[in-house]
PDB file of C-alpha atoms in Angstrom:
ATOM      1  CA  UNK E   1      93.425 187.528 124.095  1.00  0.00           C
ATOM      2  CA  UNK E   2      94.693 190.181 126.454  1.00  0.00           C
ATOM      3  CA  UNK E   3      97.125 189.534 128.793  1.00  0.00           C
ATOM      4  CA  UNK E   4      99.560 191.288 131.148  1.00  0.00           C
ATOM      5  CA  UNK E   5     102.718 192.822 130.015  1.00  0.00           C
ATOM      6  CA  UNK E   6     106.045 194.055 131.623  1.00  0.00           C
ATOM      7  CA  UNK E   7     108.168 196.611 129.531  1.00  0.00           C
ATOM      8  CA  UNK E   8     111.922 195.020 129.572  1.00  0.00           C
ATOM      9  CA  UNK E   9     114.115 197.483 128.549  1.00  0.00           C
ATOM     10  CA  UNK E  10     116.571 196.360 125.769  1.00  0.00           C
ATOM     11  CA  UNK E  11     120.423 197.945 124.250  1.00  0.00           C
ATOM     12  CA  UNK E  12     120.357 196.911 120.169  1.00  0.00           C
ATOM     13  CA  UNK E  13     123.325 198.447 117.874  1.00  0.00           C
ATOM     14  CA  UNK E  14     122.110 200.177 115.028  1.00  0.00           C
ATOM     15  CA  UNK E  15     122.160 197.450 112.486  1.00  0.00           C
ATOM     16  CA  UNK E  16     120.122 195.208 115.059  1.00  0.00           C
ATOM     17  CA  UNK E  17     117.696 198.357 115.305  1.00  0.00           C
ATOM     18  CA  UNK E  18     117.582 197.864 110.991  1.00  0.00           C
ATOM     19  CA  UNK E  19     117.347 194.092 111.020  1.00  0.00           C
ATOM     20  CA  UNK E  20     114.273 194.500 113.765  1.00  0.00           C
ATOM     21  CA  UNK E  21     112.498 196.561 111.105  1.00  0.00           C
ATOM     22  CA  UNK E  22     112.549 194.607 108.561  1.00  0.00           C
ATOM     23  CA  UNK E  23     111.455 191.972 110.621  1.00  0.00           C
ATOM     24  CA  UNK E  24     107.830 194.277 110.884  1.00  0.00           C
ATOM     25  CA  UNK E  25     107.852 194.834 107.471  1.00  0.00           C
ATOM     26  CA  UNK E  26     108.319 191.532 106.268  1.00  0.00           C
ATOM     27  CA  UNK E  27     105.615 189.857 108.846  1.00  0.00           C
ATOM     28  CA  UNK E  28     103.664 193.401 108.081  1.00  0.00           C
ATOM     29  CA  UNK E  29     103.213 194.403 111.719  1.00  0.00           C
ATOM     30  CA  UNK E  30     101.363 197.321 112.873  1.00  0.00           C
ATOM     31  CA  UNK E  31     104.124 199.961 113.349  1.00  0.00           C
ATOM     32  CA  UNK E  32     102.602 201.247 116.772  1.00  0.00           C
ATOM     33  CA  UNK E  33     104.062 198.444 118.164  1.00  0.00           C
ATOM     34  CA  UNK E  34     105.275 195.987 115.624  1.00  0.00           C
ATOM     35  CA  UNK E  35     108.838 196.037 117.455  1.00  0.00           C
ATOM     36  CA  UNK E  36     107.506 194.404 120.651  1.00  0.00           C
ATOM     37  CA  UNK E  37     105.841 191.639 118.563  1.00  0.00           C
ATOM     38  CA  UNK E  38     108.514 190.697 116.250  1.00  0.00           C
ATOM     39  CA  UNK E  39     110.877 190.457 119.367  1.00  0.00           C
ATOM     40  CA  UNK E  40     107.844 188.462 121.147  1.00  0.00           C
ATOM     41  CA  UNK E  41     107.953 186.008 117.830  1.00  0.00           C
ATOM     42  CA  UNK E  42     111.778 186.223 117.587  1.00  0.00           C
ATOM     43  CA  UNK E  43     111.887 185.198 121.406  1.00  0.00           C
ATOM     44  CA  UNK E  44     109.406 182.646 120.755  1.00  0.00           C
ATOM     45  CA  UNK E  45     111.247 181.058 117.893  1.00  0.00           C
ATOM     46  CA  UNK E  46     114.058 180.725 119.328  1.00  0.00           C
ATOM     47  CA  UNK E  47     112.818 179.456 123.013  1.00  0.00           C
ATOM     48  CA  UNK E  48     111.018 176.741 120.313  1.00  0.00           C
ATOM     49  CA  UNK E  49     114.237 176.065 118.888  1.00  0.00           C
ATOM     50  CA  UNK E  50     116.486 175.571 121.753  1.00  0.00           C
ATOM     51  CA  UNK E  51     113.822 173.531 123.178  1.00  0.00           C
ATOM     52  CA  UNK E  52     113.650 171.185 120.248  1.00  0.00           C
ATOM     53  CA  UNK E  53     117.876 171.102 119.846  1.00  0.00           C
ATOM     54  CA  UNK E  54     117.515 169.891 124.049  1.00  0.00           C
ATOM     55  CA  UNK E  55     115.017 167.595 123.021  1.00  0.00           C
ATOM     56  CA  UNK E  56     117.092 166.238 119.680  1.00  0.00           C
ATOM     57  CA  UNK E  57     120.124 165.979 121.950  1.00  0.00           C
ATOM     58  CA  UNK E  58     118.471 164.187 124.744  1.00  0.00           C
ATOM     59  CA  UNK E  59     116.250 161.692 122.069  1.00  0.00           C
ATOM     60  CA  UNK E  60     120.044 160.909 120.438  1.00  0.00           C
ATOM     61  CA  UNK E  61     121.713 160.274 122.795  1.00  0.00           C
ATOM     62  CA  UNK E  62     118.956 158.052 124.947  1.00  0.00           C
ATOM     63  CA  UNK E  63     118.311 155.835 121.303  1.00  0.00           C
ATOM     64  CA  UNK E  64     121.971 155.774 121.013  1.00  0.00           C
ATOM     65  CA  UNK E  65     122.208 153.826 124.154  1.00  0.00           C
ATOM     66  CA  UNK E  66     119.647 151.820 123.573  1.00  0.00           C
ATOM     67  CA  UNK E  67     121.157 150.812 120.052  1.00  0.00           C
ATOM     68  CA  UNK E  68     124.739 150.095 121.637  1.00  0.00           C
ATOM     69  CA  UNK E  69     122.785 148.252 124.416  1.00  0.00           C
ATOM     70  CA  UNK E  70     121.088 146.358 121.880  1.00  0.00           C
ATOM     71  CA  UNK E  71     124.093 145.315 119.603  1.00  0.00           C
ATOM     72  CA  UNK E  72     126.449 144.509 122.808  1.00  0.00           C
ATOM     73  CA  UNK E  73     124.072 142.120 123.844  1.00  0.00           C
ATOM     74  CA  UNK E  74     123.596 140.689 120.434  1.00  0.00           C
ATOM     75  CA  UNK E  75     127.665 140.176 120.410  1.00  0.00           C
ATOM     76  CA  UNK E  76     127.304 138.391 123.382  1.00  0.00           C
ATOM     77  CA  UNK E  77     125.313 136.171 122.484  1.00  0.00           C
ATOM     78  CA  UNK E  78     127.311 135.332 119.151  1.00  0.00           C
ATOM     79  CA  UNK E  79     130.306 135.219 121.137  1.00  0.00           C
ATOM     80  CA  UNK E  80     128.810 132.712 123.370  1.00  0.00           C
ATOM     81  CA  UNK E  81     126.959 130.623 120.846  1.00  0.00           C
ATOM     82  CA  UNK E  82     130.517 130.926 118.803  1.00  0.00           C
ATOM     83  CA  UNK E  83     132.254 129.081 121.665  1.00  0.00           C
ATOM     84  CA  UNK E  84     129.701 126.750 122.453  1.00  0.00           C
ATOM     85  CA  UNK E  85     130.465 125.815 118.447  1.00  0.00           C
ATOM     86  CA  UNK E  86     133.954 125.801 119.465  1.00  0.00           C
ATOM     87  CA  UNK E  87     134.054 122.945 121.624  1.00  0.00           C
ATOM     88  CA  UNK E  88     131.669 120.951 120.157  1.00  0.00           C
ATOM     89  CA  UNK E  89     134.116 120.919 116.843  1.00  0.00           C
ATOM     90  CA  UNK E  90     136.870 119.891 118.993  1.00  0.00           C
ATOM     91  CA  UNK E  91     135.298 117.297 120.993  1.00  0.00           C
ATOM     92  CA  UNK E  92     133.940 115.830 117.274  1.00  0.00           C
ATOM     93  CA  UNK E  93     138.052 116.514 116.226  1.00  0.00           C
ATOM     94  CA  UNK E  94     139.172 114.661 118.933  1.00  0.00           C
ATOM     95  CA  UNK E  95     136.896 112.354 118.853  1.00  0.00           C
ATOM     96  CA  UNK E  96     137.377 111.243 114.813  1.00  0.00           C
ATOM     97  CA  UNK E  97     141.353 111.025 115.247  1.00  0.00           C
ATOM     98  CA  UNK E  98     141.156 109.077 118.720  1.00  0.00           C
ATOM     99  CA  UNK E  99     138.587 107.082 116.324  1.00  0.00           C
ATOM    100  CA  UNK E 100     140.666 106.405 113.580  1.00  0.00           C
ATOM    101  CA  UNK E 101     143.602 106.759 114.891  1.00  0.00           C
ATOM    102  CA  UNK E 102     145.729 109.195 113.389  1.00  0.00           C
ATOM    103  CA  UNK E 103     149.075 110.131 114.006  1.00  0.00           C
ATOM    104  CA  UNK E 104     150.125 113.636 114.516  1.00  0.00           C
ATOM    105  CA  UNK E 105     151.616 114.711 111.110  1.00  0.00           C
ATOM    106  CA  UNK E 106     148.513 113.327 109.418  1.00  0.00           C
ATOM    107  CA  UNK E 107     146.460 115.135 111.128  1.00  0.00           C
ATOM    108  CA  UNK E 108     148.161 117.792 110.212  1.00  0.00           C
ATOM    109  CA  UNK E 109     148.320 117.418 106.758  1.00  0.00           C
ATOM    110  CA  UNK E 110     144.170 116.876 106.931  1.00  0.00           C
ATOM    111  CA  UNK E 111     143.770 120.210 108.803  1.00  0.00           C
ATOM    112  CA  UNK E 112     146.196 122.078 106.371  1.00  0.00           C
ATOM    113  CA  UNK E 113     143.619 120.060 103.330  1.00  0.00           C
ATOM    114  CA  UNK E 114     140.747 121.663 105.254  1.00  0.00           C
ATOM    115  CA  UNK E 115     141.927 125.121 105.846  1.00  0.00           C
ATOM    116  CA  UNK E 116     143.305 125.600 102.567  1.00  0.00           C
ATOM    117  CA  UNK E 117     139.567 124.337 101.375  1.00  0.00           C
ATOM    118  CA  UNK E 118     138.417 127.008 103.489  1.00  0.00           C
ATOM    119  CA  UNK E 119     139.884 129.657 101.821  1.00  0.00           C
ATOM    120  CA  UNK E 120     139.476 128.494  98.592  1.00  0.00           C
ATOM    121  CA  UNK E 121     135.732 128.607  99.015  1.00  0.00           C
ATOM    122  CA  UNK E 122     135.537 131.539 101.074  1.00  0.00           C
ATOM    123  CA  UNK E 123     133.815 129.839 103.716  1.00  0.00           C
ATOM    124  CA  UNK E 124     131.361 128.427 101.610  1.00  0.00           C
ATOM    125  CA  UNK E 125     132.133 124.109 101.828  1.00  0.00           C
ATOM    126  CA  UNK E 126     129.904 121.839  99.827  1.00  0.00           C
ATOM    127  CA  UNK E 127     129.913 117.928 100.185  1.00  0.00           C
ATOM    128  CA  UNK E 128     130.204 117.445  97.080  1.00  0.00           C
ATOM    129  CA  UNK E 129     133.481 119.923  97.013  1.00  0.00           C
ATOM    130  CA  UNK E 130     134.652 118.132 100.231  1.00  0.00           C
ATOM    131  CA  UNK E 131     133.904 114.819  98.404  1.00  0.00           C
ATOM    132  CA  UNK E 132     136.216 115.774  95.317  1.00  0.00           C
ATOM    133  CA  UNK E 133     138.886 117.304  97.373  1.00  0.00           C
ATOM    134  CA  UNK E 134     139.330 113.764  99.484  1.00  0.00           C
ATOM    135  CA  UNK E 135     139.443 111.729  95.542  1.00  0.00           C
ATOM    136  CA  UNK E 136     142.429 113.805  95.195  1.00  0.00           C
TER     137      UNK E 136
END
């Protein structure tokens, strides 16, 4: 395949010069011109390369935001759903003690019962636990 070339005219120090040549010998160029076609693979390479690190950088940072996109909107809805829970345990709260009629400071000693169940379960609460605790 024969194509046009332009002769670009290049400064190298002397242990550039060294690492160029054994460049051609290690890709075993013609010598004739085995400079110009290690520098044409070198320049190649490393267009490649910086092309790809664009492309990583761009691909990261576009799936990043798609990921952070994803999990805020997740949260949201948690949060929402979490409220939503929220109320609905205080209506049923409210609507027990108005029920039964409890006084303040037994309610209080209930919800100190239920937290301290809480922990001592780790969040894990079984009837039958629940019905144990209230023989006590």
């Amino acid at each position: 395949m024969a194509t046009d070339k332009k002769r670009v005219s290049t400064y190298l120090a002397d242990d550039e010069v060294r690492m160029l040549d054994a460049i051609v010998d290690l890709l075993h160029l013609n010598p004739q011109n085995g400079r110009s076609e290690a520098i044409e693979a070198a320049l190649k390479f490393y267009f490649a390369y910086l092309s790809n690190q664009m492309n990583t950088d761009y691909l990261c940072g576009i799936y990043g935001r798609q990921v952070e996109a994803i999990v805020h909107r997740a949260t949201d809805r948690i949060s929402s759903q979490l409220f939503k829970q929220a109320v609905e345990t205080n209506m049923l709260t409210r609507i027990v003690a108005f029920e039964y009629e409890l006084s303040k400071d037994e309610y209080d000693k209930m919800r100190s019962k239920a937290v301290a169940a809480v922990k001592r379960s780790t969040g894990r609460i079984s009837l039958f636990d629940t019905m144990q605790d209230s023989e006590e």
